[in-house]
mmCIF file of C-alpha atoms in Angstrom:
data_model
loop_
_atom_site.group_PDB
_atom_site.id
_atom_site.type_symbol
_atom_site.label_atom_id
_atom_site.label_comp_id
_atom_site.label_asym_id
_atom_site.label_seq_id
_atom_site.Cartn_x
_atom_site.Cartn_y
_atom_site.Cartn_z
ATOM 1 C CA UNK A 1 -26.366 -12.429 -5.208
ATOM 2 C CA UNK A 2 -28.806 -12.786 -2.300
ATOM 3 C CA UNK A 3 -28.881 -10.868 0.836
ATOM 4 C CA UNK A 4 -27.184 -13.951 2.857
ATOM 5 C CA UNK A 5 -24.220 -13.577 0.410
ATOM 6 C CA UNK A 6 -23.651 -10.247 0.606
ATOM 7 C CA UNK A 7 -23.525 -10.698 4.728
ATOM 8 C CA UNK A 8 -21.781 -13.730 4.541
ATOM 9 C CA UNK A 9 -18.990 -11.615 2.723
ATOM 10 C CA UNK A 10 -18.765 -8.761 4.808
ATOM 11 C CA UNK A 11 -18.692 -11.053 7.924
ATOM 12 C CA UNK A 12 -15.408 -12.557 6.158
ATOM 13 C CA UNK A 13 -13.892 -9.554 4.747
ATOM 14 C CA UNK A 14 -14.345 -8.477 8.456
ATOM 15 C CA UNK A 15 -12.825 -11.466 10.025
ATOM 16 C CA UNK A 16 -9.842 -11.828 7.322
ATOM 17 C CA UNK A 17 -7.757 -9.522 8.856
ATOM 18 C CA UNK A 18 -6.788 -7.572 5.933
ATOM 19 C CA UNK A 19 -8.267 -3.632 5.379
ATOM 20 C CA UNK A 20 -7.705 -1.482 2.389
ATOM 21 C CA UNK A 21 -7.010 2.145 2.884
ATOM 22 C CA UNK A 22 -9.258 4.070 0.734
ATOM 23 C CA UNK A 23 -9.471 8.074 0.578
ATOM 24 C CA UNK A 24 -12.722 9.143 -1.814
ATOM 25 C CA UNK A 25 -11.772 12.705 -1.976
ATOM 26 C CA UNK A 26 -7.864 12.005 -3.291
ATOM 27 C CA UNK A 27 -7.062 10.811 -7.239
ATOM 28 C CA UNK A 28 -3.737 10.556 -5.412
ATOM 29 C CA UNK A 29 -1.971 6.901 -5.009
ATOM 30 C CA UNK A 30 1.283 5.486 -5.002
ATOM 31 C CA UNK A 31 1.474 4.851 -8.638
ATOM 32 C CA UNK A 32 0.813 8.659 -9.038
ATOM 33 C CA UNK A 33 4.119 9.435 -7.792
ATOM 34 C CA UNK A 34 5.980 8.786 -11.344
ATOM 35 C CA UNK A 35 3.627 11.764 -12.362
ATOM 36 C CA UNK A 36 4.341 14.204 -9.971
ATOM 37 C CA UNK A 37 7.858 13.191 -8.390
ATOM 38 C CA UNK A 38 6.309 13.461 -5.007
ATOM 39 C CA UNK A 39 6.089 16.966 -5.159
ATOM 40 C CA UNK A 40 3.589 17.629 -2.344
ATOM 41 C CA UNK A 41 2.160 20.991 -3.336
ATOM 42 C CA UNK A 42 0.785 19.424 -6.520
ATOM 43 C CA UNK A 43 -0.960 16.528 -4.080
ATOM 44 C CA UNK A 44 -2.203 19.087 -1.832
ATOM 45 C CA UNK A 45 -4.483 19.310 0.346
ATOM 46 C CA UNK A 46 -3.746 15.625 0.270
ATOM 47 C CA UNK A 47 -0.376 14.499 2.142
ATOM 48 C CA UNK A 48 2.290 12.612 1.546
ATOM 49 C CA UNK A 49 1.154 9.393 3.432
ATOM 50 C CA UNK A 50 -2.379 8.930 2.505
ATOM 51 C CA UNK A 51 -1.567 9.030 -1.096
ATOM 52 C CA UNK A 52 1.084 6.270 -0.489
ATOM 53 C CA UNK A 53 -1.586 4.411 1.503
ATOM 54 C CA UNK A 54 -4.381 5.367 -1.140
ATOM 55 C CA UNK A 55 -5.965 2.100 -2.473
ATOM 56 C CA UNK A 56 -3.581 -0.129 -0.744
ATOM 57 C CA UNK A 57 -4.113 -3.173 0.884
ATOM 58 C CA UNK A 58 -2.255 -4.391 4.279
ATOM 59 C CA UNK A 59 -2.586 -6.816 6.740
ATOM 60 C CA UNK A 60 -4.000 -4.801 9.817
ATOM 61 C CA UNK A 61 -1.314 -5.797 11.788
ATOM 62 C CA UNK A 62 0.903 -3.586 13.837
ATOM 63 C CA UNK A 63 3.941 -2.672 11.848
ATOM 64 C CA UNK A 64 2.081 -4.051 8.906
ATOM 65 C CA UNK A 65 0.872 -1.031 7.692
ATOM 66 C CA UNK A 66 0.829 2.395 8.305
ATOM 67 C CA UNK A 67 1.226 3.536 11.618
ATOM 68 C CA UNK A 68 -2.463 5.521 12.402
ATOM 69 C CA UNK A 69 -2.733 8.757 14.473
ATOM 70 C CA UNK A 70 -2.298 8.753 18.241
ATOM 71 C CA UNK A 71 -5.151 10.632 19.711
ATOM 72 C CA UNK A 72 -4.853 9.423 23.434
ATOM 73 C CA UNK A 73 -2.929 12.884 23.953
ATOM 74 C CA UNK A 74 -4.867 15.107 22.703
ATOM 75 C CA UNK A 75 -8.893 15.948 25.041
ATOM 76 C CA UNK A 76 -11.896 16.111 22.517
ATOM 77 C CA UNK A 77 -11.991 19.275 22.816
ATOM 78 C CA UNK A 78 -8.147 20.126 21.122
ATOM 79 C CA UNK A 79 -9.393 17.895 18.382
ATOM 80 C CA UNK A 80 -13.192 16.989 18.052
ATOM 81 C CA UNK A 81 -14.182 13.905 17.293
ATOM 82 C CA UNK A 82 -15.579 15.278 13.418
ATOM 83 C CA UNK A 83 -11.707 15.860 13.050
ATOM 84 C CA UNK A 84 -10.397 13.055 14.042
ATOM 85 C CA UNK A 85 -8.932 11.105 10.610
ATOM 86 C CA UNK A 86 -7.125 7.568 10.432
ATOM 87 C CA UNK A 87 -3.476 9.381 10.094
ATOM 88 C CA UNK A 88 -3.822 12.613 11.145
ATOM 89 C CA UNK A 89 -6.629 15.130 11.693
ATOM 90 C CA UNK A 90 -8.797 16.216 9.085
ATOM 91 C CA UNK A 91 -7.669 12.785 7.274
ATOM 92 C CA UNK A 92 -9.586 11.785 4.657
ATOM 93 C CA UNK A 93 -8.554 7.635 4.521
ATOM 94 C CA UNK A 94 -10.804 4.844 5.466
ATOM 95 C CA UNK A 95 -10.162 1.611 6.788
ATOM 96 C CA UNK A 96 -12.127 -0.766 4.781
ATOM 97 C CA UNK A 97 -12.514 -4.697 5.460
ATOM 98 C CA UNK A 98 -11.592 -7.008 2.637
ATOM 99 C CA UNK A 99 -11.052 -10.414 1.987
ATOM 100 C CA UNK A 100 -8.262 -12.324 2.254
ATOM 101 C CA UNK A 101 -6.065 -11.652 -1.202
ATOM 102 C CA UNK A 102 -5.075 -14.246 -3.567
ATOM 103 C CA UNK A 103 -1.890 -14.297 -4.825
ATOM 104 C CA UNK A 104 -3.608 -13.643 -8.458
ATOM 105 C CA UNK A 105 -4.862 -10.429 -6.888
ATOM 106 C CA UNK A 106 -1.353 -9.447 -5.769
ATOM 107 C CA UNK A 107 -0.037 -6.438 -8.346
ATOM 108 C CA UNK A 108 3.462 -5.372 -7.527
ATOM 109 C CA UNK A 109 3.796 -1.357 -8.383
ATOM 110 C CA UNK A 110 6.501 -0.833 -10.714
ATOM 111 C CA UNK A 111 8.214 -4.137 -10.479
ATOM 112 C CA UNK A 112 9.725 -3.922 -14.504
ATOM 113 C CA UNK A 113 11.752 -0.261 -13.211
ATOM 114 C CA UNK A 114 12.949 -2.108 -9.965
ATOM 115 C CA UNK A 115 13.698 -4.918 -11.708
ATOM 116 C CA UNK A 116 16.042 -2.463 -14.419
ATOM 117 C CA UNK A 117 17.284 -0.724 -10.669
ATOM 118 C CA UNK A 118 18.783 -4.423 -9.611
ATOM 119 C CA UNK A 119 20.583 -5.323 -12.816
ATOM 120 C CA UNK A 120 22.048 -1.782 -12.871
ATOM 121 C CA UNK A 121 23.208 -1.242 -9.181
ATOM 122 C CA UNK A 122 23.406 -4.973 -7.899
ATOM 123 C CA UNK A 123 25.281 -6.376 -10.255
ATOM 124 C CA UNK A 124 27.450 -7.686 -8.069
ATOM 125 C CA UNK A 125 24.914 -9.055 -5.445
ATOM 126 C CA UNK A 126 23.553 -11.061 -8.802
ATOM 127 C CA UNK A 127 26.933 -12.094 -9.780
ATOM 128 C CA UNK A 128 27.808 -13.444 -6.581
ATOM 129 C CA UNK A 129 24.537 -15.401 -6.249
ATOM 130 C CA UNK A 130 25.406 -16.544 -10.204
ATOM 131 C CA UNK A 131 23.140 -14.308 -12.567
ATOM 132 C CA UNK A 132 24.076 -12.290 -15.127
ATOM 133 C CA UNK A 133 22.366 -9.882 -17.854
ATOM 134 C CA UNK A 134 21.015 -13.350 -19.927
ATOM 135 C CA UNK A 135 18.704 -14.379 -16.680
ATOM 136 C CA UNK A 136 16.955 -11.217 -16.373
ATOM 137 C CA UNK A 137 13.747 -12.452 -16.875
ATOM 138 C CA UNK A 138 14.563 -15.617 -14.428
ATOM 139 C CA UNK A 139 15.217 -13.467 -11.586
ATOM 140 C CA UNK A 140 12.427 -11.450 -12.379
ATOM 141 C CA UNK A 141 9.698 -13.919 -12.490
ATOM 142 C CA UNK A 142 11.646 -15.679 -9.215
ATOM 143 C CA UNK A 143 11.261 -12.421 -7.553
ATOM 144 C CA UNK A 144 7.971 -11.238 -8.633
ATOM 145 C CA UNK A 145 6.586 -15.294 -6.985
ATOM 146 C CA UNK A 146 8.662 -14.964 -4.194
ATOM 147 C CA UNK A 147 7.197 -11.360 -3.178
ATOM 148 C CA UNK A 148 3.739 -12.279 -3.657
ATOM 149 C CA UNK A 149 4.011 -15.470 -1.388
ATOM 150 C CA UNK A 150 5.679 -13.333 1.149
ATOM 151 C CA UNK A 151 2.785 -10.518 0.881
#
């Protein structure tokens, strides 16, 4: 890859409107959570929303994705600038550019245990809408398309 490339992609990561949120100093990410069963003293120093936002993409859009820090009331000299972190101070998450996913980029976190969840608890939603047990793997490919399209 040339040099014109590699600016030609960050120019459209940077114009695509979509950021990953990356923290280099966690191991910590939402797929973690099975793991440790969100118990936060075994994430620690790391808190409970950066590892949820830990190597996810979103569109950076307000209500989009998670809500950053507010430090309009708070002087420079309450919190420094050195501080000052995407969600809270001393935050360790980055804001990082990226291209425009594909839908063939798109994985959905746990979707086979949600997809056990539905069948169990919303039978009845499924029933009415005329699934049973025998089009498990109907609904689930239907929902697994339809959730990627919508991302």
């Amino acid at each position: 890859m040339n040099v014109f490339e590699n600016i030609r992609e960050q120019v459209a990561s940077n114009l695509s409107g979509w950021v990953k949120i990356s923290d280099p100093k966690s191991i910590w990410t939402i797929e973690s959570f099975e793991k440790v069963n969100y118990n936060e003293k075994v994430i620690k120093p790391h808190c409970l929303k950066c590892v949820l936002a830990n190597q996810c993409w979103f569109k950076d859009e307000d209500n989009k994705k998670p809500e950053e820090f507010d430090y309009s009331k708070y002087s420079l000299f309450e919190i420094p600038l050195a501080k000052r972190g995407l969600y809270h101070p001393n935050c360790h998450d980055k804001k990082i550019p990226i291209p425009s996913p594909k839908i063939s980029d798109i994985a959905i976190f746990d979707l086979e245990r949600r997809m056990d969840f539905l069948f169990e608890d919303k039978r009845g939603w499924l029933s009415s809408w005329g699934y049973d047990e025998s089009d498990k793997v109907e609904v689930f490919h239907i929902i697994e398309s339809l959730s990627k399209e919508a991302y």
